[in-house]
Short mmCIF file of C-alpha atoms in Angstrom, two decimals:
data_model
loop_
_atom_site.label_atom_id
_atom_site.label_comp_id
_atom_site.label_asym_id
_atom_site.label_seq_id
_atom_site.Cartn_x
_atom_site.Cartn_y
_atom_site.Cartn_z
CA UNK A 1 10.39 -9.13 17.12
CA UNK A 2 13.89 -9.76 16.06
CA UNK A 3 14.17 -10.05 12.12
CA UNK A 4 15.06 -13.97 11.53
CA UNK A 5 11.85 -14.91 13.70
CA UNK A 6 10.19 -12.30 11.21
CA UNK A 7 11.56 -13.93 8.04
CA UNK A 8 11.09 -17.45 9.61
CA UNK A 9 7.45 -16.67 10.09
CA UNK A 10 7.16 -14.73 6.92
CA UNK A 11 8.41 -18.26 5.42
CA UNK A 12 5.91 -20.47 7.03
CA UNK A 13 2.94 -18.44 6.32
CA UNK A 14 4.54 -18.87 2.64
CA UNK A 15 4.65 -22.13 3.07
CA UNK A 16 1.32 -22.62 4.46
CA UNK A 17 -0.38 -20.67 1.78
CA UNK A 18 1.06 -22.65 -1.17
CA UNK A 19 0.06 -25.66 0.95
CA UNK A 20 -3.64 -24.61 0.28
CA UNK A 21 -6.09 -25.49 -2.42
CA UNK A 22 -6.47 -23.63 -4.75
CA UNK A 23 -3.07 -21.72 -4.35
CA UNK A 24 -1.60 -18.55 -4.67
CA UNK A 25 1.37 -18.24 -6.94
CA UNK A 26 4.90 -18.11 -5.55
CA UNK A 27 4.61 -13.70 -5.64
CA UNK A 28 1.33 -13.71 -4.70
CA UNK A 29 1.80 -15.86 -1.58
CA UNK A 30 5.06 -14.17 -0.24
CA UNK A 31 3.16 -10.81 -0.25
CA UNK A 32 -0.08 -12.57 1.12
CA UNK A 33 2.38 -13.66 3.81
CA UNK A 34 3.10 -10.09 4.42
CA UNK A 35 -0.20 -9.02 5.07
CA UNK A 36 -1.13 -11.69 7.14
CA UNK A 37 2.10 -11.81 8.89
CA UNK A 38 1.41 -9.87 12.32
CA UNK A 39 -2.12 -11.67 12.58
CA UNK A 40 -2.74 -13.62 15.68
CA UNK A 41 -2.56 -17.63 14.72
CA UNK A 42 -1.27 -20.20 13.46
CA UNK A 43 0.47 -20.14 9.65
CA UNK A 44 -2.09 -22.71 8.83
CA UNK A 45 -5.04 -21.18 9.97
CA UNK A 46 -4.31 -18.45 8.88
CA UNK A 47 -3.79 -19.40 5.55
CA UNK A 48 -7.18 -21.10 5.01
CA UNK A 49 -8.74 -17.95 6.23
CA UNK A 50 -7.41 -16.59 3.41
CA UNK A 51 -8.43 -19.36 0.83
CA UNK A 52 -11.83 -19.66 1.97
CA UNK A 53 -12.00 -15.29 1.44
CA UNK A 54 -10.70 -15.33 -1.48
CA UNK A 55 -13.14 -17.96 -2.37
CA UNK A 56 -15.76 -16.08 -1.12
CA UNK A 57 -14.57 -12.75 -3.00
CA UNK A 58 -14.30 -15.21 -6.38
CA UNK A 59 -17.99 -15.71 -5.73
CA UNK A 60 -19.32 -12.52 -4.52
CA UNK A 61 -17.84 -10.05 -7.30
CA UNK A 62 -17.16 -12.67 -10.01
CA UNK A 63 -13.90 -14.22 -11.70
CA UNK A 64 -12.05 -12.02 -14.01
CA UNK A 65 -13.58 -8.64 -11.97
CA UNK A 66 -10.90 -6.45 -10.82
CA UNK A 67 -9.24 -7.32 -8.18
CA UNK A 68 -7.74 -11.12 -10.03
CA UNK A 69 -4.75 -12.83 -10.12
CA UNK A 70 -1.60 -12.13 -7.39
CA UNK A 71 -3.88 -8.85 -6.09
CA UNK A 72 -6.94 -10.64 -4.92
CA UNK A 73 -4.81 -12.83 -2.85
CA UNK A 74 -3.13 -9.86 -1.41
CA UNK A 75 -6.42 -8.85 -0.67
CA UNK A 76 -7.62 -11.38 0.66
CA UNK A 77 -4.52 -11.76 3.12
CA UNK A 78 -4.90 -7.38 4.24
CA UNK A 79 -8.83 -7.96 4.72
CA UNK A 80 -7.80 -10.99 7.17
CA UNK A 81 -5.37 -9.12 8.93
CA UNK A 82 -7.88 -6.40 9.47
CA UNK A 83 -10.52 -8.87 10.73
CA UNK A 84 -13.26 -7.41 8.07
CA UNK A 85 -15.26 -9.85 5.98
CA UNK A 86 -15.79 -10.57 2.02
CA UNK A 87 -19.47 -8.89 2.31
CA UNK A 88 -18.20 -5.78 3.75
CA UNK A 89 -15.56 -5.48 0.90
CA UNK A 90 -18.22 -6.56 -1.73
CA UNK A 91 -21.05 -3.66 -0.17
CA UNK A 92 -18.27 -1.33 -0.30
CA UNK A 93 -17.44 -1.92 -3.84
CA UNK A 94 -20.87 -2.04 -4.97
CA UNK A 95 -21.67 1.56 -3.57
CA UNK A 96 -18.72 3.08 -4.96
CA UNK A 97 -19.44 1.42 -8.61
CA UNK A 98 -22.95 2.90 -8.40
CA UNK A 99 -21.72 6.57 -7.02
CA UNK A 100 -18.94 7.26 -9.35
CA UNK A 101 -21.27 8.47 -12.41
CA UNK A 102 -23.03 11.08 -10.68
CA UNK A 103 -19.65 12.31 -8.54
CA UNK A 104 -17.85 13.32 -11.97
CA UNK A 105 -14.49 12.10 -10.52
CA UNK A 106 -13.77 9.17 -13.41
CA UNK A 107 -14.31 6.03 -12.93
CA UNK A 108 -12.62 4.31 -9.88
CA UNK A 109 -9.85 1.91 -10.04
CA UNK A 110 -10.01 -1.56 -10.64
CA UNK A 111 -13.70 -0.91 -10.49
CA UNK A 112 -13.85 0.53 -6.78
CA UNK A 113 -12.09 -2.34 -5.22
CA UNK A 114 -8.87 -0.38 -4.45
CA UNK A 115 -11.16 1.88 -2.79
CA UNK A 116 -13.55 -0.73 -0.96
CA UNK A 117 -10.35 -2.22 0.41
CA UNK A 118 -9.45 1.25 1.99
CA UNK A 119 -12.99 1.88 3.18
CA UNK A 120 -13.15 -1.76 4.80
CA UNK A 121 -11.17 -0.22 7.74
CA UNK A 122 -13.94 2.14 8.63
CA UNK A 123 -17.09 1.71 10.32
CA UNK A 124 -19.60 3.84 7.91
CA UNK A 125 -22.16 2.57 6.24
CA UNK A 126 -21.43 1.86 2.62
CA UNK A 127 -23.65 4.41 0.99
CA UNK A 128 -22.03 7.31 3.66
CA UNK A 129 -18.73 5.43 3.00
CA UNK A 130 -18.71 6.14 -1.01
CA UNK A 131 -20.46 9.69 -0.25
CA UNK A 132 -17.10 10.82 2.02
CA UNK A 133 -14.86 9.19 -0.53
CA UNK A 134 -16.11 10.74 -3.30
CA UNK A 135 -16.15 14.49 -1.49
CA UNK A 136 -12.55 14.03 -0.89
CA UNK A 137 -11.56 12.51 -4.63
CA UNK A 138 -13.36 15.79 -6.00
CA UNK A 139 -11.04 17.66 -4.12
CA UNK A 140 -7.75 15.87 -4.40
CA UNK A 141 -8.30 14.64 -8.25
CA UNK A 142 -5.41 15.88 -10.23
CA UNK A 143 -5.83 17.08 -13.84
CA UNK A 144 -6.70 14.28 -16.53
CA UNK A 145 -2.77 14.67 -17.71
CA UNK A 146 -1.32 13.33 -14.53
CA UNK A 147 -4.28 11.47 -13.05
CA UNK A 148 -3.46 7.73 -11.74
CA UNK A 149 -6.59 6.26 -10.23
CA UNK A 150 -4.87 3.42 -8.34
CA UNK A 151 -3.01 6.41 -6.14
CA UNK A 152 -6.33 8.55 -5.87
CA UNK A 153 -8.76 6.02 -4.73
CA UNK A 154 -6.00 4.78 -2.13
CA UNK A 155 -5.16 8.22 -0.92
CA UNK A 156 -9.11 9.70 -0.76
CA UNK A 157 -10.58 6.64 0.57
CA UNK A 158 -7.96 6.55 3.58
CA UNK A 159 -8.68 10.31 4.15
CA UNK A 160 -12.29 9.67 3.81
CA UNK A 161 -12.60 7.13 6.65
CA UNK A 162 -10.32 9.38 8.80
CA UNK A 163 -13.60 11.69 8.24
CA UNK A 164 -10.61 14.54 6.92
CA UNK A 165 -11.88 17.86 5.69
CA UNK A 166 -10.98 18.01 1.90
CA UNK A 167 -10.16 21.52 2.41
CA UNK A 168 -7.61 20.99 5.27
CA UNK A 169 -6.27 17.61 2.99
CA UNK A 170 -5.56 20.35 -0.19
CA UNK A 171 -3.76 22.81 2.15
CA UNK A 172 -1.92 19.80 3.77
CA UNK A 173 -0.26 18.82 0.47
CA UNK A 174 0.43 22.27 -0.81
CA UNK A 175 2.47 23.30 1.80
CA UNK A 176 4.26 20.05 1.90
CA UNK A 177 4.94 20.25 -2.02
CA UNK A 178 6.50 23.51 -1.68
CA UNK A 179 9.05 22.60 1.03
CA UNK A 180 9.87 20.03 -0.54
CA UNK A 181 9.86 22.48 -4.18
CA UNK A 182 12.99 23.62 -2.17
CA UNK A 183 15.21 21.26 -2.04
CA UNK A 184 16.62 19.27 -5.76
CA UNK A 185 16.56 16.22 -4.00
CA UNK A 186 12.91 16.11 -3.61
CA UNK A 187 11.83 18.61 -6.19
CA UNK A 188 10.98 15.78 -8.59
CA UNK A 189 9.12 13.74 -5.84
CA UNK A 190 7.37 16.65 -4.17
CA UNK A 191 3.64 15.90 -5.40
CA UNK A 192 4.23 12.13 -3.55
CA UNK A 193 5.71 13.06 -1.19
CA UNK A 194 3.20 15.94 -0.68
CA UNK A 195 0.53 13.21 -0.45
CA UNK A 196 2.08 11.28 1.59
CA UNK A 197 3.16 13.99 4.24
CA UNK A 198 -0.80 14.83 4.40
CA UNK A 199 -1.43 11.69 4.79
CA UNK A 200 -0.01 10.79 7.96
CA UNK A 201 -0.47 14.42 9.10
CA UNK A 202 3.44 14.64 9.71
CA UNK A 203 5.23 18.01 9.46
CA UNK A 204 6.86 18.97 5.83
CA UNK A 205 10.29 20.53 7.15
CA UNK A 206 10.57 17.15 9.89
CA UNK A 207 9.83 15.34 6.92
CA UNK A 208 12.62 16.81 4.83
CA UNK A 209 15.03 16.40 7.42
CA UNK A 210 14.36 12.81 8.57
CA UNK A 211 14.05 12.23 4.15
CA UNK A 212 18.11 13.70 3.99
CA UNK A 213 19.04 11.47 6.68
CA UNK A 214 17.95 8.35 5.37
CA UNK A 215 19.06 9.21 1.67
CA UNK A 216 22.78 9.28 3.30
CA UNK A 217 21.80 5.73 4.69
CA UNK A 218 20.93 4.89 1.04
CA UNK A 219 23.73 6.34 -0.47
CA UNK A 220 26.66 4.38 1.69
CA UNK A 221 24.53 0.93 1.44
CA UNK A 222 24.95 -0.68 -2.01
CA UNK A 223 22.14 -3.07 -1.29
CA UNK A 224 19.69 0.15 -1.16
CA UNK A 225 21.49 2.51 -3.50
CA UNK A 226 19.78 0.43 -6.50
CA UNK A 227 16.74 -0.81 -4.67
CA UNK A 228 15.33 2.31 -3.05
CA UNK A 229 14.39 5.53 -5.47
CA UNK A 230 14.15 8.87 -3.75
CA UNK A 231 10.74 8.89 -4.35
CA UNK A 232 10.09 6.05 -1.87
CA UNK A 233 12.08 7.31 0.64
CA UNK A 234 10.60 10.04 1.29
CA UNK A 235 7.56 8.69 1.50
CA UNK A 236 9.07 6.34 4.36
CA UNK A 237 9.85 9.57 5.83
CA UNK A 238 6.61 10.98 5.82
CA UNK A 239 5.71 7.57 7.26
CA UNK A 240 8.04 7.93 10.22
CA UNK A 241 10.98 5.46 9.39
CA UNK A 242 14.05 6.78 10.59
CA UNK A 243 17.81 5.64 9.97
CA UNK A 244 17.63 2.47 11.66
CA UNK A 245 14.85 1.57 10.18
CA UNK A 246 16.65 1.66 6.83
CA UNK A 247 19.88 -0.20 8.38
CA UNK A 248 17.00 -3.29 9.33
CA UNK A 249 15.83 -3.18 5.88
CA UNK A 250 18.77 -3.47 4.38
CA UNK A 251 20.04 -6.39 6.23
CA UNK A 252 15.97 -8.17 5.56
CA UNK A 253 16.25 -7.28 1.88
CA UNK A 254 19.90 -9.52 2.43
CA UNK A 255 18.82 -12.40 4.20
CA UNK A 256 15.24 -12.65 1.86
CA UNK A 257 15.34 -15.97 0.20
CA UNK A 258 16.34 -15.71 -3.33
CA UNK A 259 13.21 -17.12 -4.41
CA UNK A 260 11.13 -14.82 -2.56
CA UNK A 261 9.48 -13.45 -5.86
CA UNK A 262 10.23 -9.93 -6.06
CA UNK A 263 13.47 -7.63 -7.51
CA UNK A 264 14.96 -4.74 -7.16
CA UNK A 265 12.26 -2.27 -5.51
CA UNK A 266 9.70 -5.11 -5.27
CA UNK A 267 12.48 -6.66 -2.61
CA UNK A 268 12.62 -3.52 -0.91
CA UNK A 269 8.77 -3.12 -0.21
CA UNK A 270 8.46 -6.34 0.77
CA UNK A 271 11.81 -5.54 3.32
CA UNK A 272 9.56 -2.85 4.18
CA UNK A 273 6.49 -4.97 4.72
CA UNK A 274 8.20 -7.01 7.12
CA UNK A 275 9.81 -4.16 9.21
CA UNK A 276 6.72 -2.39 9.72
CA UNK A 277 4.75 -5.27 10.44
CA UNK A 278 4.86 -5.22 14.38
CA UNK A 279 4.84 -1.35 14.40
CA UNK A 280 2.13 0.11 16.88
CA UNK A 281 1.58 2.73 14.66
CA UNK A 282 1.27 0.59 11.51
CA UNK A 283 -1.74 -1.44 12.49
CA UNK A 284 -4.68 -1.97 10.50
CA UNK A 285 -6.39 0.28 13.20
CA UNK A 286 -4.15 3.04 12.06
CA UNK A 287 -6.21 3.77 8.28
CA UNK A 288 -3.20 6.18 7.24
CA UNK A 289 -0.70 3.23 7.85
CA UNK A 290 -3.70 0.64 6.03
CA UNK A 291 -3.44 2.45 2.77
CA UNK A 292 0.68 2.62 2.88
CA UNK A 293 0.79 -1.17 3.55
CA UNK A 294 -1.60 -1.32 0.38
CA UNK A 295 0.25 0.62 -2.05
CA UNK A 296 3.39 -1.19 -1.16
CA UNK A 297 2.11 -4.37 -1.77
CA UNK A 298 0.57 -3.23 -4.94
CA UNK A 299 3.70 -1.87 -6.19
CA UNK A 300 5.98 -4.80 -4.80
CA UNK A 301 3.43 -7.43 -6.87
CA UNK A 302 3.51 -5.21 -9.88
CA UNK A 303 7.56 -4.81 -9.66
CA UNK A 304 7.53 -8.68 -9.42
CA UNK A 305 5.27 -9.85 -12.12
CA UNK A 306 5.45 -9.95 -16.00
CA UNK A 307 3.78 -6.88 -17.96
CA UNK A 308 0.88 -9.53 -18.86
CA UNK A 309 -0.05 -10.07 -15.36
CA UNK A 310 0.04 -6.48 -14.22
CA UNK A 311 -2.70 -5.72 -16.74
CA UNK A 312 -5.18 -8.12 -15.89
CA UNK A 313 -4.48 -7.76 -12.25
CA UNK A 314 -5.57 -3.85 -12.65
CA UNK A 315 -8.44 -4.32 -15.25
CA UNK A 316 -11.63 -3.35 -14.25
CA UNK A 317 -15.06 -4.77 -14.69
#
């Protein structure tokens, strides 16, 4: 799809979503757009499937539970996009609130809905769902000094519905961390990008190699030089992007309208977002792909909104 039907969908889906009642803020409804924006329909049906979920996830898990604010309409638009329903979401949650006590793995993110979103791609029953995800967070959990839940619950629930031996998943990222110990370039980035190689089951050294080509795209494109960190870029490498992947982005991150809500990074992801969305390999089908789409929309919203907003977005209940 070439990128200004993209953006001129993107828009309308915008559009369409700030038409609705209640409405998403302007950030919240450009990435909503995102999610929803390879969906079959109309911009204005899907947008009210989206209001009348995140109704539906207002009622079923309650107000100011975790996920609120710009995030639950981002959920709403990915669990829309992946054809799975509010009660799904909500049994998923429940189970992994009730299971995280006796796994001694911490208590989940945003209490188990970063997980339950993850999980909602899968067909296991919710109580088998929780038991796989918690087998793989034993094994992946880092130590309590450099522990971030919101990255653990995305990265073991997407392995768990993959049905991934946590053994093989370990091995995975240590050999990815030390080729990419190698080089200084990723040193810094390797435990990411380690994750992220395992992920989607990509090869460290291809990784590394497709990673220093696109950091020379970065490097001669001022619009990316301040907008894309190493650390992202190579995970778009483990991902699969390649150089002219990174020449599209540039030129969507360009032609985004000024008052698309994000900055900076935030921009980038959402360039991202919009690249990726007609990818084969980046459906909602594709769980590895699910959880990437996820954390860039989480990190886009929380690169876009005030420090105030962040926090109750990501409190838990």
């Amino acid at each position: 799809m070439a990128i200004h039907v993209k953006l001129a969908r993107l828009e309308a889906l915008k559009d369409a979503l700030r038409a609705t009642k209640p409405r998403p803020d302007s950030t919240a409804a450009w990435f909503t757009a995102s999610a929803l924006l390879p969906a079959d329909g109309a911009p204005e049906t899907l947008a009210e499937d989206a209001r009348v979920l995140h109704g539906v996830l207002v009622d079923r898990i309650g107000r100011h539970s975790a996920p609120t604010g710009a995030l639950r309409w981002a959920y709403a638009g990915v669990l829309v996009r992946a054809g799975v329903g509010a009660d799904r979401f909500a049994a998923l949650r429940d189970a992994v609130r009730e299971g995280w006590k006796a796994s001694e793995t911490g208590r989940p993110h945003a209490g188990g809905s970063r997980a339950a979103l993850v999980l909602s791609a899968g067909e296991d029953a919710p109580e088998e769902a929780a038991r796989r995800f918690f087998a793989m967070k034993a094994a992946l959990n880092p130590p309590w000094w450099r522990r971030d839940t919101q990255v653990t619950d995305t990265y073991a629930a997407a392995h768990a519905v993959r049905a991934d031996d946590p053994r093989v998943v370990a091995q995975a990222r240590a050999r990815a961390e030390a080729v990419f110990k190698e080089d200084r370039r990723t040193r810094g980035h390797r435990r990411s990008g380690g994750r992220a190689t395992a992920l989607h089951q990509a090869e460290p050294r291809t990784v590394l190699k497709r990673f220093l080509a696109l950091d020379a795209v970065r490097k001669r494109e001022r619009i990316l030089r301040h907008r894309v960190g190493r650390a992202l870029l190579l995970e778009w490498a483990a991902q699969g992007l390649e150089e002219g992947d990174l020449d599209v982005i540039s030129q969507i991150i360009d032609e985004l309208p000024r008052n698309c809500g994000a900055s900076g990074e935030g921009r980038a992801r959402l360039a991202y977002l919009v690249q990726t969305s007609d990818r084969a390999d980046l459906t909602p089908g594709a769980v590895s792909a699910l959880a990437a789409i996820i954390a860039a929309q989480t990190a886009a919203i929380v690169a876009a909104t005030s420090a105030t907003t962040v926090a109750t977005s990501s409190a838990t209940s």
